[in-house]
Structure formats: C-alpha cells, structure tokens
C-alpha cells in the first residue's frame, strides 16, 4: 500500500470536516463527535486528507477500502511494462558478416520492446581511430533502421564508443 491512513482512535484532531459514507458533507465537528457517528453506523472513521485545515475524515468500511486499493494497485502493475536494456558488443575490426549477425540479434531485442546498447570496444592503438568506431555504429543503426531508431548518438565513454537504440513507434 502506498499510503497509510489514520483510522478511528488514531485520529487525535480537535476538529475535523466529516464526510458521510454516502459522500454527503456533514460539516465541521469535533473528532469525538465524528467517532461517535461512525460507531453508530458500525463503520470506521478514516482521515483521508490530513494536510487540510481542518483535516478531512470520511466514514467508511476501512477493510473494504484497503481491499479495493490493493486491487487497483495490482491492476496498475499488470499494465506496467518494464523496459530492459540489452547490449551488443563489437570490436573496431568487426567483419561484415559478424555485423549482420549482431544486427539480426538486435532486431529481435527491438521487436521485443527492449532498448539496445551497442558498443564498440577499442584496444591499444585502436583509440587513435575512434572515427572508424563511429562509422561502424552508424552503419549498424542503418541495418536495423526498419525496426529501431537511435535514441542516443554514438559517444566515446572511456575505451568504448556507445550508442543507444530504441524500438520505433508504431504509426
């Protein structure tokens, strides 16, 4: 549960604005009076808006309310989609066929809705030829252009040049 509410005897405010279980405003009254009314109806007094002056309390069945909130949160989680970041690594001297194989794997990831981090690793004196790495990454992006688009352009991070791809939006 994202938010805990004060219930019944936990509410120690002198004055509260009371709302009936039907949603009707009963006005401003003391906390004890509000508790008596809730007890008479055999329901709970729940503080729903503690930051207002005076705080707003509502008469309701708290158990049922918590159950409904839990159901709503589960429903929200069901519709939530996590995006994974997959990685494809290459060297600066990658051959064309290897590039095609890696592009095929990248295409699978993008169709699955994942983001892809494509990196070219430079070793030793290869660092002098970072423009070759950039060219490889842009060529790679062209190979998967039908299903993906560049989210972050190629950028040098230490000894790696990194580019991020994301799935294309459906029109």
PDB file of C-alpha atoms in Angstrom:
ATOM      1  CA  UNK A   1       0.000   0.000   0.000  1.00  0.00           C
ATOM      2  CA  UNK A   2       1.406   3.349  -0.980  1.00  0.00           C
ATOM      3  CA  UNK A   3      -0.369   5.389   1.688  1.00  0.00           C
ATOM      4  CA  UNK A   4      -1.358   4.556   5.251  1.00  0.00           C
ATOM      5  CA  UNK A   5      -4.386   6.298   6.715  1.00  0.00           C
ATOM      6  CA  UNK A   6      -5.200   7.155  10.318  1.00  0.00           C
ATOM      7  CA  UNK A   7      -8.243   5.212  11.460  1.00  0.00           C
ATOM      8  CA  UNK A   8     -10.688   5.601  14.382  1.00  0.00           C
ATOM      9  CA  UNK A   9      -8.818   6.235  17.681  1.00  0.00           C
ATOM     10  CA  UNK A  10      -5.599   7.163  15.851  1.00  0.00           C
ATOM     11  CA  UNK A  11      -7.271  10.434  14.812  1.00  0.00           C
ATOM     12  CA  UNK A  12      -6.494  12.945  17.574  1.00  0.00           C
ATOM     13  CA  UNK A  13      -7.527  16.210  15.899  1.00  0.00           C
ATOM     14  CA  UNK A  14      -9.832  18.607  17.758  1.00  0.00           C
ATOM     15  CA  UNK A  15     -11.872  19.495  14.706  1.00  0.00           C
ATOM     16  CA  UNK A  16     -12.442  17.512  11.529  1.00  0.00           C
ATOM     17  CA  UNK A  17     -14.520  18.015   8.400  1.00  0.00           C
ATOM     18  CA  UNK A  18     -16.732  14.944   8.196  1.00  0.00           C
ATOM     19  CA  UNK A  19     -17.988  13.232   5.052  1.00  0.00           C
ATOM     20  CA  UNK A  20     -20.680  10.568   5.326  1.00  0.00           C
ATOM     21  CA  UNK A  21     -20.334   7.110   3.754  1.00  0.00           C
ATOM     22  CA  UNK A  22     -22.734   8.329   1.007  1.00  0.00           C
ATOM     23  CA  UNK A  23     -20.369  11.216   0.164  1.00  0.00           C
ATOM     24  CA  UNK A  24     -22.548  13.833   1.895  1.00  0.00           C
ATOM     25  CA  UNK A  25     -20.806  16.646   3.826  1.00  0.00           C
ATOM     26  CA  UNK A  26     -21.779  16.602   7.496  1.00  0.00           C
ATOM     27  CA  UNK A  27     -19.760  19.715   8.328  1.00  0.00           C
ATOM     28  CA  UNK A  28     -17.021  20.581  10.809  1.00  0.00           C
ATOM     29  CA  UNK A  29     -17.223  18.919  14.227  1.00  0.00           C
ATOM     30  CA  UNK A  30     -15.010  17.596  16.994  1.00  0.00           C
ATOM     31  CA  UNK A  31     -13.088  14.371  16.466  1.00  0.00           C
ATOM     32  CA  UNK A  32     -15.050  12.652  19.265  1.00  0.00           C
ATOM     33  CA  UNK A  33     -18.407  13.518  17.735  1.00  0.00           C
ATOM     34  CA  UNK A  34     -17.242  12.218  14.355  1.00  0.00           C
ATOM     35  CA  UNK A  35     -16.075   8.982  16.011  1.00  0.00           C
ATOM     36  CA  UNK A  36     -19.469   8.573  17.739  1.00  0.00           C
ATOM     37  CA  UNK A  37     -21.303   8.967  14.429  1.00  0.00           C
ATOM     38  CA  UNK A  38     -19.021   6.383  12.785  1.00  0.00           C
ATOM     39  CA  UNK A  39     -19.554   3.971  15.719  1.00  0.00           C
ATOM     40  CA  UNK A  40     -23.336   4.360  15.464  1.00  0.00           C
ATOM     41  CA  UNK A  41     -23.180   3.355  11.793  1.00  0.00           C
ATOM     42  CA  UNK A  42     -20.788   0.495  12.701  1.00  0.00           C
ATOM     43  CA  UNK A  43     -18.200   1.840  10.268  1.00  0.00           C
ATOM     44  CA  UNK A  44     -14.686   3.290  10.562  1.00  0.00           C
ATOM     45  CA  UNK A  45     -13.616   6.922  10.678  1.00  0.00           C
ATOM     46  CA  UNK A  46     -10.721   7.396   8.249  1.00  0.00           C
ATOM     47  CA  UNK A  47      -8.622  10.557   7.851  1.00  0.00           C
ATOM     48  CA  UNK A  48      -8.332  10.895   4.060  1.00  0.00           C
ATOM     49  CA  UNK A  49      -6.825  14.387   3.812  1.00  0.00           C
ATOM     50  CA  UNK A  50      -4.591  15.148   6.812  1.00  0.00           C
ATOM     51  CA  UNK A  51      -2.928  18.302   5.413  1.00  0.00           C
ATOM     52  CA  UNK A  52      -6.029  20.492   5.141  1.00  0.00           C
ATOM     53  CA  UNK A  53      -7.393  22.786   7.841  1.00  0.00           C
ATOM     54  CA  UNK A  54      -9.402  21.169   9.374  1.00  0.00           C
ATOM     55  CA  UNK A  55      -8.418  17.619   8.272  1.00  0.00           C
ATOM     56  CA  UNK A  56     -10.988  15.724   6.201  1.00  0.00           C
ATOM     57  CA  UNK A  57     -12.330  12.456   7.605  1.00  0.00           C
ATOM     58  CA  UNK A  58     -14.710  10.043   5.953  1.00  0.00           C
ATOM     59  CA  UNK A  59     -16.959   7.362   7.379  1.00  0.00           C
ATOM     60  CA  UNK A  60     -16.343   4.085   5.507  1.00  0.00           C
ATOM     61  CA  UNK A  61     -15.636   0.376   5.835  1.00  0.00           C
ATOM     62  CA  UNK A  62     -11.828   0.548   6.084  1.00  0.00           C
ATOM     63  CA  UNK A  63     -11.239  -3.158   5.382  1.00  0.00           C
ATOM     64  CA  UNK A  64     -13.218  -2.966   2.154  1.00  0.00           C
ATOM     65  CA  UNK A  65     -11.450   0.279   1.233  1.00  0.00           C
ATOM     66  CA  UNK A  66      -7.980  -1.304   1.705  1.00  0.00           C
ATOM     67  CA  UNK A  67      -9.034  -4.326  -0.356  1.00  0.00           C
ATOM     68  CA  UNK A  68     -10.210  -2.088  -3.227  1.00  0.00           C
ATOM     69  CA  UNK A  69      -6.964  -0.070  -3.105  1.00  0.00           C
ATOM     70  CA  UNK A  70      -4.934  -3.301  -3.280  1.00  0.00           C
ATOM     71  CA  UNK A  71      -6.933  -4.471  -6.285  1.00  0.00           C
ATOM     72  CA  UNK A  72      -6.367  -1.151  -8.075  1.00  0.00           C
ATOM     73  CA  UNK A  73      -2.610  -1.304  -7.422  1.00  0.00           C
ATOM     74  CA  UNK A  74      -2.385  -4.888  -8.734  1.00  0.00           C
ATOM     75  CA  UNK A  75      -4.264  -3.828 -11.858  1.00  0.00           C
ATOM     76  CA  UNK A  76      -1.849  -0.918 -12.377  1.00  0.00           C
ATOM     77  CA  UNK A  77       1.150  -3.248 -12.019  1.00  0.00           C
ATOM     78  CA  UNK A  78      -0.355  -5.642 -14.553  1.00  0.00           C
ATOM     79  CA  UNK A  79      -0.448  -2.944 -17.225  1.00  0.00           C
ATOM     80  CA  UNK A  80       3.047  -1.724 -16.387  1.00  0.00           C
ATOM     81  CA  UNK A  81       5.816  -2.757 -18.788  1.00  0.00           C
ATOM     82  CA  UNK A  82       9.455  -2.845 -17.769  1.00  0.00           C
ATOM     83  CA  UNK A  83      11.971  -1.941 -20.449  1.00  0.00           C
ATOM     84  CA  UNK A  84      15.200  -3.914 -20.397  1.00  0.00           C
ATOM     85  CA  UNK A  85      18.451  -2.663 -21.870  1.00  0.00           C
ATOM     86  CA  UNK A  86      20.208  -5.349 -23.902  1.00  0.00           C
ATOM     87  CA  UNK A  87      23.808  -4.925 -25.012  1.00  0.00           C
ATOM     88  CA  UNK A  88      25.521  -5.748 -28.297  1.00  0.00           C
ATOM     89  CA  UNK A  89      29.341  -5.517 -28.243  1.00  0.00           C
ATOM     90  CA  UNK A  90      31.732  -5.331 -31.161  1.00  0.00           C
ATOM     91  CA  UNK A  91      35.361  -4.513 -31.794  1.00  0.00           C
ATOM     92  CA  UNK A  92      36.658  -1.821 -34.124  1.00  0.00           C
ATOM     93  CA  UNK A  93      37.741  -4.533 -36.602  1.00  0.00           C
ATOM     94  CA  UNK A  94      34.377  -6.282 -36.922  1.00  0.00           C
ATOM     95  CA  UNK A  95      33.701  -8.073 -40.223  1.00  0.00           C
ATOM     96  CA  UNK A  96      30.563  -7.501 -42.307  1.00  0.00           C
ATOM     97  CA  UNK A  97      29.054 -10.927 -41.593  1.00  0.00           C
ATOM     98  CA  UNK A  98      29.537 -10.504 -37.826  1.00  0.00           C
ATOM     99  CA  UNK A  99      27.851  -7.115 -38.097  1.00  0.00           C
ATOM    100  CA  UNK A 100      24.881  -8.751 -39.874  1.00  0.00           C
ATOM    101  CA  UNK A 101      24.551 -11.451 -37.184  1.00  0.00           C
ATOM    102  CA  UNK A 102      24.653  -8.879 -34.393  1.00  0.00           C
ATOM    103  CA  UNK A 103      22.112  -6.719 -36.269  1.00  0.00           C
ATOM    104  CA  UNK A 104      19.803  -9.752 -36.505  1.00  0.00           C
ATOM    105  CA  UNK A 105      20.016 -10.270 -32.729  1.00  0.00           C
ATOM    106  CA  UNK A 106      19.497  -6.553 -32.136  1.00  0.00           C
ATOM    107  CA  UNK A 107      16.387  -6.661 -34.357  1.00  0.00           C
ATOM    108  CA  UNK A 108      14.939  -9.410 -32.088  1.00  0.00           C
ATOM    109  CA  UNK A 109      15.558  -7.283 -28.990  1.00  0.00           C
ATOM    110  CA  UNK A 110      13.959  -4.213 -30.553  1.00  0.00           C
ATOM    111  CA  UNK A 111      10.893  -6.162 -31.733  1.00  0.00           C
ATOM    112  CA  UNK A 112      10.545  -7.435 -28.150  1.00  0.00           C
ATOM    113  CA  UNK A 113      10.319  -3.803 -26.987  1.00  0.00           C
ATOM    114  CA  UNK A 114      13.742  -3.622 -25.320  1.00  0.00           C
ATOM    115  CA  UNK A 115      16.305  -0.863 -25.686  1.00  0.00           C
ATOM    116  CA  UNK A 116      19.692  -1.851 -27.073  1.00  0.00           C
ATOM    117  CA  UNK A 117      23.093  -0.503 -26.075  1.00  0.00           C
ATOM    118  CA  UNK A 118      25.500  -1.004 -28.966  1.00  0.00           C
ATOM    119  CA  UNK A 119      29.162  -0.602 -28.069  1.00  0.00           C
ATOM    120  CA  UNK A 120      32.441  -0.758 -29.940  1.00  0.00           C
ATOM    121  CA  UNK A 121      35.486  -1.565 -27.805  1.00  0.00           C
ATOM    122  CA  UNK A 122      38.847  -0.038 -28.698  1.00  0.00           C
ATOM    123  CA  UNK A 123      42.063  -1.806 -27.697  1.00  0.00           C
ATOM    124  CA  UNK A 124      45.545  -0.348 -27.616  1.00  0.00           C
ATOM    125  CA  UNK A 125      46.303   1.794 -30.653  1.00  0.00           C
ATOM    126  CA  UNK A 126      42.729   1.454 -31.960  1.00  0.00           C
ATOM    127  CA  UNK A 127      41.923   4.504 -29.787  1.00  0.00           C
ATOM    128  CA  UNK A 128      43.513   6.660 -32.494  1.00  0.00           C
ATOM    129  CA  UNK A 129      40.763   5.515 -34.919  1.00  0.00           C
ATOM    130  CA  UNK A 130      37.576   6.344 -32.998  1.00  0.00           C
ATOM    131  CA  UNK A 131      36.054   7.663 -36.249  1.00  0.00           C
ATOM    132  CA  UNK A 132      36.086   4.045 -37.535  1.00  0.00           C
ATOM    133  CA  UNK A 133      34.016   3.015 -34.486  1.00  0.00           C
ATOM    134  CA  UNK A 134      31.525   5.807 -35.110  1.00  0.00           C
ATOM    135  CA  UNK A 135      31.184   4.712 -38.736  1.00  0.00           C
ATOM    136  CA  UNK A 136      30.545   1.091 -37.634  1.00  0.00           C
ATOM    137  CA  UNK A 137      27.847   2.206 -35.174  1.00  0.00           C
ATOM    138  CA  UNK A 138      26.065   4.365 -37.753  1.00  0.00           C
ATOM    139  CA  UNK A 139      26.203   1.544 -40.309  1.00  0.00           C
ATOM    140  CA  UNK A 140      24.794  -0.791 -37.651  1.00  0.00           C
ATOM    141  CA  UNK A 141      21.938   1.673 -36.984  1.00  0.00           C
ATOM    142  CA  UNK A 142      21.121   1.705 -40.711  1.00  0.00           C
ATOM    143  CA  UNK A 143      20.874  -2.115 -40.726  1.00  0.00           C
ATOM    144  CA  UNK A 144      18.182  -2.079 -38.016  1.00  0.00           C
ATOM    145  CA  UNK A 145      16.534   1.206 -39.137  1.00  0.00           C
ATOM    146  CA  UNK A 146      13.329  -0.627 -40.149  1.00  0.00           C
ATOM    147  CA  UNK A 147      12.575  -1.649 -36.523  1.00  0.00           C
ATOM    148  CA  UNK A 148      14.668   0.761 -34.440  1.00  0.00           C
ATOM    149  CA  UNK A 149      15.875   4.312 -34.211  1.00  0.00           C
ATOM    150  CA  UNK A 150      18.795   5.998 -32.493  1.00  0.00           C
ATOM    151  CA  UNK A 151      17.958   7.220 -29.018  1.00  0.00           C
ATOM    152  CA  UNK A 152      21.462   8.473 -28.133  1.00  0.00           C
ATOM    153  CA  UNK A 153      24.029   9.161 -30.833  1.00  0.00           C
ATOM    154  CA  UNK A 154      27.463   7.455 -30.718  1.00  0.00           C
ATOM    155  CA  UNK A 155      29.579   8.844 -27.886  1.00  0.00           C
ATOM    156  CA  UNK A 156      33.004   7.908 -26.571  1.00  0.00           C
ATOM    157  CA  UNK A 157      32.973   6.634 -22.973  1.00  0.00           C
ATOM    158  CA  UNK A 158      36.482   5.682 -21.924  1.00  0.00           C
ATOM    159  CA  UNK A 159      37.704   2.959 -24.312  1.00  0.00           C
ATOM    160  CA  UNK A 160      34.181   2.234 -25.610  1.00  0.00           C
ATOM    161  CA  UNK A 161      32.032   4.100 -28.078  1.00  0.00           C
ATOM    162  CA  UNK A 162      28.386   3.665 -27.122  1.00  0.00           C
ATOM    163  CA  UNK A 163      25.101   4.250 -28.941  1.00  0.00           C
ATOM    164  CA  UNK A 164      21.568   3.507 -27.695  1.00  0.00           C
ATOM    165  CA  UNK A 165      18.772   2.245 -29.954  1.00  0.00           C
ATOM    166  CA  UNK A 166      15.079   2.036 -29.176  1.00  0.00           C
ATOM    167  CA  UNK A 167      12.151   0.408 -30.922  1.00  0.00           C
ATOM    168  CA  UNK A 168      10.366   2.559 -33.486  1.00  0.00           C
ATOM    169  CA  UNK A 169       6.989   3.926 -32.508  1.00  0.00           C
ATOM    170  CA  UNK A 170       4.089   2.394 -34.417  1.00  0.00           C
ATOM    171  CA  UNK A 171       2.179   4.913 -36.518  1.00  0.00           C
TER     172      UNK A 171
END
